[in-house]
Every structure is written in C-alpha cells, then in structure tokens.
PDB file of C-alpha atoms in Angstrom:
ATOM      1  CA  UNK A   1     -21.969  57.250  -6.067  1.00  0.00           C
ATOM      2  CA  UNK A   2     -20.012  60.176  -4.393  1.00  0.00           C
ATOM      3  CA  UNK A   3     -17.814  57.288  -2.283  1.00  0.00           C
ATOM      4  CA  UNK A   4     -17.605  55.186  -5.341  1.00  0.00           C
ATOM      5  CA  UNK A   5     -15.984  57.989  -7.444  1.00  0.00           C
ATOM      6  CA  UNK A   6     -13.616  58.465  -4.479  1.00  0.00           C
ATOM      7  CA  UNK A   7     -12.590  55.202  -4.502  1.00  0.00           C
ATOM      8  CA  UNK A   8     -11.662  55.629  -8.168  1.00  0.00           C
ATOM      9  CA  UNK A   9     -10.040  58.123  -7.702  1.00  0.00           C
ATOM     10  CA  UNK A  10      -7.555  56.659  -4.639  1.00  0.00           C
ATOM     11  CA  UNK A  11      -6.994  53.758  -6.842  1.00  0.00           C
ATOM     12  CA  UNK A  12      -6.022  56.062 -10.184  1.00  0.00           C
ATOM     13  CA  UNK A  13      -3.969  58.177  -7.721  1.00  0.00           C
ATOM     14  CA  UNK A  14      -2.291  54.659  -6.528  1.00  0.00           C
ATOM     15  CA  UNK A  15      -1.745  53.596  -9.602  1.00  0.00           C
ATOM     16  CA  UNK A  16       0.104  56.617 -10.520  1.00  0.00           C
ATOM     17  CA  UNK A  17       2.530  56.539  -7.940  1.00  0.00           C
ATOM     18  CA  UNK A  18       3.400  52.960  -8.496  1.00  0.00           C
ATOM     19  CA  UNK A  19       4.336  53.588 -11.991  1.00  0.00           C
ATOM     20  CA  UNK A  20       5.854  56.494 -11.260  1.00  0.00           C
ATOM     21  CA  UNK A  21       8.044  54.640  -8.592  1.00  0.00           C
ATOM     22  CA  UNK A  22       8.511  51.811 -10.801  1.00  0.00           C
ATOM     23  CA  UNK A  23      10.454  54.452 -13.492  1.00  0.00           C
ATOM     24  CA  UNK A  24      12.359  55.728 -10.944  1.00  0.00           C
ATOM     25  CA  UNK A  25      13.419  52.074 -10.024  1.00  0.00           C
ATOM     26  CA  UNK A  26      14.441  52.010 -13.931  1.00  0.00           C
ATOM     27  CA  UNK A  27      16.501  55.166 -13.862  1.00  0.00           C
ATOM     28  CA  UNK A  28      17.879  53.588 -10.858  1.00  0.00           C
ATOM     29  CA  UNK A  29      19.090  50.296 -11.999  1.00  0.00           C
ATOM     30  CA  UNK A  30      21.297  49.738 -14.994  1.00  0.00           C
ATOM     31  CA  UNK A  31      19.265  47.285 -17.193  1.00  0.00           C
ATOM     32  CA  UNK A  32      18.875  46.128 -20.859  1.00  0.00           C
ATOM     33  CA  UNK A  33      16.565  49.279 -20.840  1.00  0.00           C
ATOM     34  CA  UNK A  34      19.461  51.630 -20.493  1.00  0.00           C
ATOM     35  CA  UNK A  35      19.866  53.866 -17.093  1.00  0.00           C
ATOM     36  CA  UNK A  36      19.282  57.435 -16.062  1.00  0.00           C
ATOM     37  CA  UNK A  37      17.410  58.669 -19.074  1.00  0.00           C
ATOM     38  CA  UNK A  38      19.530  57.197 -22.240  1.00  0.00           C
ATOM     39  CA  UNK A  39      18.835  53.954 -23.709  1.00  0.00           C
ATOM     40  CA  UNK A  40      20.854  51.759 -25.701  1.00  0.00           C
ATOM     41  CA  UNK A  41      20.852  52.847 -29.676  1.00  0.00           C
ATOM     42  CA  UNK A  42      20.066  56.547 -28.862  1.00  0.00           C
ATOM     43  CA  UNK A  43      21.311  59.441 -30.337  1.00  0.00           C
ATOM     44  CA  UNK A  44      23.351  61.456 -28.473  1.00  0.00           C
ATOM     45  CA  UNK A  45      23.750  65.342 -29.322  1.00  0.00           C
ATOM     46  CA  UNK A  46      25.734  67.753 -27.508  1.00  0.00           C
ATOM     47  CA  UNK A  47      22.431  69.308 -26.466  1.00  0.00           C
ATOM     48  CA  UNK A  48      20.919  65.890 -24.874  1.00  0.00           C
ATOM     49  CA  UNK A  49      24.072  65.795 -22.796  1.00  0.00           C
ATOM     50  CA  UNK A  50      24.004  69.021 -21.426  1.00  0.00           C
ATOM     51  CA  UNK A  51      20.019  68.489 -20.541  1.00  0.00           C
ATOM     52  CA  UNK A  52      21.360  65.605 -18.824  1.00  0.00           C
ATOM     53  CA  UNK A  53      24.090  67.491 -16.699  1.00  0.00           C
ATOM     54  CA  UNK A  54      26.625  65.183 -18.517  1.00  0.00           C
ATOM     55  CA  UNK A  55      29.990  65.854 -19.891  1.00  0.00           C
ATOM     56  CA  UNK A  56      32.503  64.184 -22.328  1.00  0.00           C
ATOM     57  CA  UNK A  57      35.606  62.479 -21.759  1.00  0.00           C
ATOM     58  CA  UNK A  58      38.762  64.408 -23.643  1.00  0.00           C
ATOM     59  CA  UNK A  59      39.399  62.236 -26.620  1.00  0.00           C
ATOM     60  CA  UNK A  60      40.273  62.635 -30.561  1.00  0.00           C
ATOM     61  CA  UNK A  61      37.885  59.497 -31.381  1.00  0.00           C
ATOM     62  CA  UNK A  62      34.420  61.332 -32.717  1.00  0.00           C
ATOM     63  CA  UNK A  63      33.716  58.148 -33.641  1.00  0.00           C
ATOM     64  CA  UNK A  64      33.832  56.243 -30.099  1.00  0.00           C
ATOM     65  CA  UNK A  65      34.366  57.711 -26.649  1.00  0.00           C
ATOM     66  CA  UNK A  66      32.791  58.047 -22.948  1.00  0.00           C
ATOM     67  CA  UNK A  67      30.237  60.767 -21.407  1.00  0.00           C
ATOM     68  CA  UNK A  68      29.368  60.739 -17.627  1.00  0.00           C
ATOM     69  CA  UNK A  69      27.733  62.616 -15.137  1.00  0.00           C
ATOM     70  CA  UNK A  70      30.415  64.277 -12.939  1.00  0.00           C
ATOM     71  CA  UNK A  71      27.565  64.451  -9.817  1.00  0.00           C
ATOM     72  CA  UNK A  72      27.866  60.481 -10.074  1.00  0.00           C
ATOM     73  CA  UNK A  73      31.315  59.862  -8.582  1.00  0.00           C
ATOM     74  CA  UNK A  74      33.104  57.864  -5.746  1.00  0.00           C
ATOM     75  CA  UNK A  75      36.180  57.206  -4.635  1.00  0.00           C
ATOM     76  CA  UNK A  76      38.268  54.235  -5.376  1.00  0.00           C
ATOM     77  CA  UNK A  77      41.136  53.125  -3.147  1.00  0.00           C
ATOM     78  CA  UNK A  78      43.105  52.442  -5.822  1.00  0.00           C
ATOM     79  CA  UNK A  79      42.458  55.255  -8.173  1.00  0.00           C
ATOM     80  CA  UNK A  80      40.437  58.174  -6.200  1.00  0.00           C
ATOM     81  CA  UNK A  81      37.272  59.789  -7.440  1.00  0.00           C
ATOM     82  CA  UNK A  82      36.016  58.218 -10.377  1.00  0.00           C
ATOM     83  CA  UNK A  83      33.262  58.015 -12.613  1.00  0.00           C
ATOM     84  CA  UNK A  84      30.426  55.551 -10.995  1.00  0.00           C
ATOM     85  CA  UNK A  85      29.191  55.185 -14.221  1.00  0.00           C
ATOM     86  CA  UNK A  86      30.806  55.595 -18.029  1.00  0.00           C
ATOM     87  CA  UNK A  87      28.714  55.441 -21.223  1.00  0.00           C
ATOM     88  CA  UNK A  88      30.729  54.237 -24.124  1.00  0.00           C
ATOM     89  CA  UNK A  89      29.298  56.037 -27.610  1.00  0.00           C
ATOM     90  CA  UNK A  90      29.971  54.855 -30.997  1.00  0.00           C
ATOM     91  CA  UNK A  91      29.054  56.404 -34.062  1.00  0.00           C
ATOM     92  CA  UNK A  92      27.164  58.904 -32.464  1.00  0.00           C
ATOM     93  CA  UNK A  93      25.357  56.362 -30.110  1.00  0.00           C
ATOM     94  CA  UNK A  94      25.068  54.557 -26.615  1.00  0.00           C
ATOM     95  CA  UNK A  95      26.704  51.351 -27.116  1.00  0.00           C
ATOM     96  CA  UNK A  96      27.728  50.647 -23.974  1.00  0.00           C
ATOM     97  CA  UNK A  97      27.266  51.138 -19.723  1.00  0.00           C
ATOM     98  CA  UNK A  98      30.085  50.412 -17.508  1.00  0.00           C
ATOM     99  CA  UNK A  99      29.348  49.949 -13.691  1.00  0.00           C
ATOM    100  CA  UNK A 100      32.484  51.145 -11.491  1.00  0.00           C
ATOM    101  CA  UNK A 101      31.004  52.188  -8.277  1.00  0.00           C
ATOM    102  CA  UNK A 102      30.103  49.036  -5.958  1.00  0.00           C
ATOM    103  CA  UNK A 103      26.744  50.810  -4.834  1.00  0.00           C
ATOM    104  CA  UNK A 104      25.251  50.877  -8.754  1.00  0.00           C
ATOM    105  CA  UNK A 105      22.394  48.583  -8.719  1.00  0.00           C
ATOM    106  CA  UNK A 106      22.679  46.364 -11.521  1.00  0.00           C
ATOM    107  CA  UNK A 107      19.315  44.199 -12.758  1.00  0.00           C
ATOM    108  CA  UNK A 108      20.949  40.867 -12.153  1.00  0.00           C
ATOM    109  CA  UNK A 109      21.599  41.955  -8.625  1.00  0.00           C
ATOM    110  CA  UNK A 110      24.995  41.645  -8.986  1.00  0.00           C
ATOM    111  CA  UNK A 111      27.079  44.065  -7.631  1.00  0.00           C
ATOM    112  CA  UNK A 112      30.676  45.739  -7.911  1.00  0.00           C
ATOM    113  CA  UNK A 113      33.144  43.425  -5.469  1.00  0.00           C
ATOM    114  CA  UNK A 114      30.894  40.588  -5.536  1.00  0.00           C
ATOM    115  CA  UNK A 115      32.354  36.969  -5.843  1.00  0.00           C
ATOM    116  CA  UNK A 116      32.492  35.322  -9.481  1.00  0.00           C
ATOM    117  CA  UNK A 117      31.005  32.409  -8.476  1.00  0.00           C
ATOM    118  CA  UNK A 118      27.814  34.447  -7.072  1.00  0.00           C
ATOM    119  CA  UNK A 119      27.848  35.746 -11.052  1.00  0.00           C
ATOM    120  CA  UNK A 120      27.850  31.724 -12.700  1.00  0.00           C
ATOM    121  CA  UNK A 121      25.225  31.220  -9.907  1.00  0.00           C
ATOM    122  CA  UNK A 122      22.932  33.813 -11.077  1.00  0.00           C
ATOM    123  CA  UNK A 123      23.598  33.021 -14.370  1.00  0.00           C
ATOM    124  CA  UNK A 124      22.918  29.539 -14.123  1.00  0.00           C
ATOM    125  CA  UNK A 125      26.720  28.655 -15.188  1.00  0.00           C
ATOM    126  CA  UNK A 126      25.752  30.172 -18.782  1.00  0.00           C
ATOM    127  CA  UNK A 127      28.545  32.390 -19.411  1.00  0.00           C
ATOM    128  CA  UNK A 128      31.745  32.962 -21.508  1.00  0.00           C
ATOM    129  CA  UNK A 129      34.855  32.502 -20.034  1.00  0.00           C
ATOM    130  CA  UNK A 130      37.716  34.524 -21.540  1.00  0.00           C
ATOM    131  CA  UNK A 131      41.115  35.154 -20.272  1.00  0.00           C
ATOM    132  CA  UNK A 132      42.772  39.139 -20.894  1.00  0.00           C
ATOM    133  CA  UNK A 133      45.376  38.913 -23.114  1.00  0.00           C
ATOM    134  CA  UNK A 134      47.420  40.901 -20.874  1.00  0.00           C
ATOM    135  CA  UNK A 135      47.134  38.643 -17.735  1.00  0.00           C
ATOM    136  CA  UNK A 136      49.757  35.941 -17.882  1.00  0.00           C
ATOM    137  CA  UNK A 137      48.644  34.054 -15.069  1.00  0.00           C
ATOM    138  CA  UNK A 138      44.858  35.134 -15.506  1.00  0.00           C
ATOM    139  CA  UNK A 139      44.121  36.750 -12.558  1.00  0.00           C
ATOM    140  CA  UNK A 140      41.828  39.311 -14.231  1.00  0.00           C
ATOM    141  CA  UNK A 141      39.408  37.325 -16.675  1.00  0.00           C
ATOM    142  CA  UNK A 142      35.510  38.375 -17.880  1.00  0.00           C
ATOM    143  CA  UNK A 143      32.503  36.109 -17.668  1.00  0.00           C
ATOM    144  CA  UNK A 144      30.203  37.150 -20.833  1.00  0.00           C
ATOM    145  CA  UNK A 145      26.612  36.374 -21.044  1.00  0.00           C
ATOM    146  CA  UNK A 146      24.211  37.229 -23.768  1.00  0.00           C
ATOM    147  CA  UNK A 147      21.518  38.926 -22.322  1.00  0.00           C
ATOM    148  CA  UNK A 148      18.988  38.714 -25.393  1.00  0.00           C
ATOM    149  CA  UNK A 149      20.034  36.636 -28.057  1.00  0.00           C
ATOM    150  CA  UNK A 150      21.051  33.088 -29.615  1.00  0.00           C
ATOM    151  CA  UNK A 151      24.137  32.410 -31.199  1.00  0.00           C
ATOM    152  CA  UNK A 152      22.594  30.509 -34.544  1.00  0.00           C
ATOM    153  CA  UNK A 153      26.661  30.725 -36.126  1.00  0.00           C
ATOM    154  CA  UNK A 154      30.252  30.819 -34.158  1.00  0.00           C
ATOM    155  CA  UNK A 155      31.824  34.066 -35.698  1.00  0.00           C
ATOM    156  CA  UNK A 156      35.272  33.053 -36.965  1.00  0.00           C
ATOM    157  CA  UNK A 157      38.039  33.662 -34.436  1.00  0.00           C
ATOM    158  CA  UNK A 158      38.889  37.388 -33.385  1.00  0.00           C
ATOM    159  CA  UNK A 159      36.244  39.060 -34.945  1.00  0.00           C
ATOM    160  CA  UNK A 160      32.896  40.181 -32.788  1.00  0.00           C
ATOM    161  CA  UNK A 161      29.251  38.618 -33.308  1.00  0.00           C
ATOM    162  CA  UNK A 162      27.455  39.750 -36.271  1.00  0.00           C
ATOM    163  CA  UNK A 163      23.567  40.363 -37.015  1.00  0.00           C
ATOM    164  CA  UNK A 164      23.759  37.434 -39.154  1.00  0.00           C
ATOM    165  CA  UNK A 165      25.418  35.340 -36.424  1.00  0.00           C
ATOM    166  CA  UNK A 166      22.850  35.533 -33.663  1.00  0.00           C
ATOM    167  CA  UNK A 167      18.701  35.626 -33.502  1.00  0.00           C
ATOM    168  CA  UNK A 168      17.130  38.152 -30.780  1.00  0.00           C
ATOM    169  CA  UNK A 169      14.825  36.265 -28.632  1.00  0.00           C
ATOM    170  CA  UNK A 170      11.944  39.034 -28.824  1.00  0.00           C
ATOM    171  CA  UNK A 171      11.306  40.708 -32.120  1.00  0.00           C
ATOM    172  CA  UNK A 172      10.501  43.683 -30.358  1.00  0.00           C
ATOM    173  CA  UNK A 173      14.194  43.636 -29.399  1.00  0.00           C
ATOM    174  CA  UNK A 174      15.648  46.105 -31.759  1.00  0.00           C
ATOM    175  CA  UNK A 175      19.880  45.508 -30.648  1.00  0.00           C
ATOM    176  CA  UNK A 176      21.414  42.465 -29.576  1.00  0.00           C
ATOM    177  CA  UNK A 177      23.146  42.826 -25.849  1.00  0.00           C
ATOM    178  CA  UNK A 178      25.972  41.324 -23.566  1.00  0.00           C
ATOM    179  CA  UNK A 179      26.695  41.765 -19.931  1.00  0.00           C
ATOM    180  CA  UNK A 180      30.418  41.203 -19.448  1.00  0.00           C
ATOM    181  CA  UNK A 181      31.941  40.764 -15.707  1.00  0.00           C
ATOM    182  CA  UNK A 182      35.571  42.033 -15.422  1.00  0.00           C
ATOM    183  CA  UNK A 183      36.833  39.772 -12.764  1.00  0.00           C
ATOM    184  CA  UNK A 184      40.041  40.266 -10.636  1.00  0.00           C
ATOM    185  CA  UNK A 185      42.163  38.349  -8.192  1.00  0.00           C
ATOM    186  CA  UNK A 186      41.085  34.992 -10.543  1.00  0.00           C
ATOM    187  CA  UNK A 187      43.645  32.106 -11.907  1.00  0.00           C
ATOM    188  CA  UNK A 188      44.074  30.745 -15.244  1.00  0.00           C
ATOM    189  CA  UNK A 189      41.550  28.194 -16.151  1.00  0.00           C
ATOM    190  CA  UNK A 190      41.811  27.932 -19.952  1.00  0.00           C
ATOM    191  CA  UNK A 191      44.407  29.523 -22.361  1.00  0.00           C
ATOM    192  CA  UNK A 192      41.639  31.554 -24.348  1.00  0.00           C
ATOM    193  CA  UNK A 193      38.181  30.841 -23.519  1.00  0.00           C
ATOM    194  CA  UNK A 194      35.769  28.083 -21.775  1.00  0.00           C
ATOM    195  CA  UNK A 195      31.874  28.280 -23.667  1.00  0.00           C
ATOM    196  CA  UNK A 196      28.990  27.708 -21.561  1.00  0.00           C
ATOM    197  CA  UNK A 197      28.447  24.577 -22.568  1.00  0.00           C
ATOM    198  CA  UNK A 198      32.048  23.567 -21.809  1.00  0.00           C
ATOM    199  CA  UNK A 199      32.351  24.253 -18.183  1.00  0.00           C
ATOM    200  CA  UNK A 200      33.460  21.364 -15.806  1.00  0.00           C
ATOM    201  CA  UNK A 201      33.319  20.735 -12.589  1.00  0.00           C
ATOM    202  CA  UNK A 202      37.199  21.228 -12.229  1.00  0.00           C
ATOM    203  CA  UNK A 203      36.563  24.205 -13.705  1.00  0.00           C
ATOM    204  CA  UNK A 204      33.912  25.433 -11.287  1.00  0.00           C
ATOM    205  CA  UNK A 205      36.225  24.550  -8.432  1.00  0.00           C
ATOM    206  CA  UNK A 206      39.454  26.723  -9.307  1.00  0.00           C
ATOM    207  CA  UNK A 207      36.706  29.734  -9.965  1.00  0.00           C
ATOM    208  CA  UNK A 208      38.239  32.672  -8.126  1.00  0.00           C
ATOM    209  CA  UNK A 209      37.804  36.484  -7.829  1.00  0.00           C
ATOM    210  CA  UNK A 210      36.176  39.277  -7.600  1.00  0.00           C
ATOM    211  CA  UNK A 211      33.550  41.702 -10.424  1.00  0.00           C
ATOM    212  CA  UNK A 212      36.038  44.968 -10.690  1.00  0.00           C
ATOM    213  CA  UNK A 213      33.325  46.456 -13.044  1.00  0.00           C
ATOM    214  CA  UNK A 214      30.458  45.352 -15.268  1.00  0.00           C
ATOM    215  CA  UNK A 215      29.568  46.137 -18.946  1.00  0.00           C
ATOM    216  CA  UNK A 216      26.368  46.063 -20.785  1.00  0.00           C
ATOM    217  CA  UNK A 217      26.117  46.742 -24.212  1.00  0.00           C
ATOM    218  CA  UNK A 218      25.836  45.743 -27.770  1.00  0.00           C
ATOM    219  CA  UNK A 219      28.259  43.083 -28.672  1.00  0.00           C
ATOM    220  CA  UNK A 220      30.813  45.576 -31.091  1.00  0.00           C
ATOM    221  CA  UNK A 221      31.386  46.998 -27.697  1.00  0.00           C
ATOM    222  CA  UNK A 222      32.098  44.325 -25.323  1.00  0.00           C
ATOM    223  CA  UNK A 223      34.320  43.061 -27.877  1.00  0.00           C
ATOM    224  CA  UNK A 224      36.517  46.145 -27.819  1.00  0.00           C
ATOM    225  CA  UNK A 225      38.795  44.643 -25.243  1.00  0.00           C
ATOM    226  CA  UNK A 226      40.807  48.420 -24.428  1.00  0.00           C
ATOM    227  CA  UNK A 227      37.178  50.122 -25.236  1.00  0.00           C
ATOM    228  CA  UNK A 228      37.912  53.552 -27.304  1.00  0.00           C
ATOM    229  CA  UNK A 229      41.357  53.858 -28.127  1.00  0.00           C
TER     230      UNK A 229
END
C-alpha cells in the first residue's frame, strides 16, 4: 500500500509540473489566449500594470494607446532598442498584441523575418490580402486571417467587421480575433485587396517579402491601419 501511495504521489507531483510547464509555455507564446499574464478583453488599471512591471506609452488618447514591459526590449537595426512586444488598449482594454522582436514565439510558429509565403503556407492560403495605402508600389502589404470566426456578411467598404457581421466558431469564445502579418520588401499584386477565396496561382507566384511584425487582436484593432493616433 505504502509503494502504491508513492506512486500516486510521483504521478500527482508529475502532473503538476507538466501543467505548470505548460502555463509557462502560454505566458511564453503570444496566442488567442493573450501573453504574459493579460488576456484579450481585460481590464487594465494603473495598478495591474504596475504588478506587471509595465509602463505606458506618452499619449493624449485615454481612450486607445500602448503599455509594454521595458525589461522586454531588443534592438532593431533600423530603429535601436525597441519594445519586443506592444499591447494596444482601447477603452480601457487589451485589444491588441503586436510582435516586433524576431525571437517572440508566436502560436502559428511564425516568426518576425520569416518569408510570406511560409505565412499562406501555414495558413493554408486562407488569408486577406491588403495593400497599405501608403505604399505605391506595395512593397509593404498585410496578410489577415481570422483566427476564430466566420464572416456570415461582407461589411460595406471602409468600415471594420461588426458582431453582427461574423459568427465565433466556439460559443465559449467571448471576442472575435485576427492575426494580421505586416509584410515588407513585397510588390503590388492587387490595387486594394485579394480575399481568400480569390487567390490565383499568378498571384501565389509574384508573393514576395518578409513579416516586419505581427498583430493579434480583435478586429476594431487590426482595422486601425496607423493604430492609436
């Protein structure tokens, strides 16, 4: 009996540590479920940030702007230290996660610098194509996916995806999410955007670039093309 309730034991102690390695995996990996500690849809108070060791960026907006955690930095080539990772609040919540740093694990292991046609093969080609506005010749360009959700009616054009416009997969889902893919170094393939179901094999062939950063978040945020302005 002794060696029996030994045995237990090991395997409750076992059991234990694999959870317990399993949520540090979680806070580890930025994922539908949120990363380090805050979740999509929660509140954030000036108290919960300082708990977390995180600070907020200088802005006027109370109503949309980033935190971060200054330990969490790196340095870009282009631009010098930098956030690894921003989280975009609106209306007093986290809306969105933005990946900078290339060593970030993301849950579609897809990392920072990684080729845009290793995203539409993970994927499975079911993305959004849409050009920025600001790139003439398209060489920076974001491949959207809906991470959760259906699209049961096309919002009309310019305006971001409504409840009533989509159906979450899960009911236990409680906010719809997108992952969008900033690409760079890409080339024009459309003059606004390509739909998932539109993609061609012409298309697939001129795919070029780089991911330059990744976004997760509620839709309201991955539609706000210059984020908190």
């Amino acid at each position: 009996m002794r060696c029996l309730s030994i045995h237990r034991l090991q395997i409750r102690v076992l059991w234990i540590k694999h959870n317990e390695a399993a949520d540090i995996a979680d806070e580890q990996t930025v994922s539908p479920s949120g990363y380090q500690k805050l979740s999509f849809g929660q509140v954030i108070t000036p108290e919960l940030l300082s708990s977390l060791g995180m600070t907020k960026a200088k802005s006027d907006n109370e109503q949309c702007y980033y935190v971060s955690n200054p330990k969490l930095s790196y340095i870009d080539k282009e631009y010098g230290e930098r956030a690894a990772v921003l989280y975009q609040i609106i209306d007093g919540k986290v809306a969105l996660i933005s990946i900078q740093d290339p060593s970030i694990s993301f849950y579609k292991d897809i990392n920072v610098g990684d080729s845009a046609t290793a995203v539409m093969k993970v994927h499975d080609d079911e993305l959004t194509y849409d050009v920025d506005k600001y790139a003439v010749d398209g060489n920076y360009y974001s491949l959207i996916a809906n991470v959760n959700f259906k699209v049961i009616k096309e919002s009309p054009l310019g305006e971001s995806l409504k409840d009533e416009n989509i159906e979450l997969n899960n009911k236990q889902d409680k906010l719809p999410l997108q992952i969008e893919y900033h690409i760079k170094g890409g080339q024009k393939l459309s003059d606004s955007t390509i739909k998932a179901t539109e993609w061609t094999a012409d298309h697939k062939s001129l795919l070029k670039g780089e991911v330059e950063s990744i976004d997760i978040g509620i839709p309201e945020a991955i539609y706000l093309v210059e984020g908190c302005s």
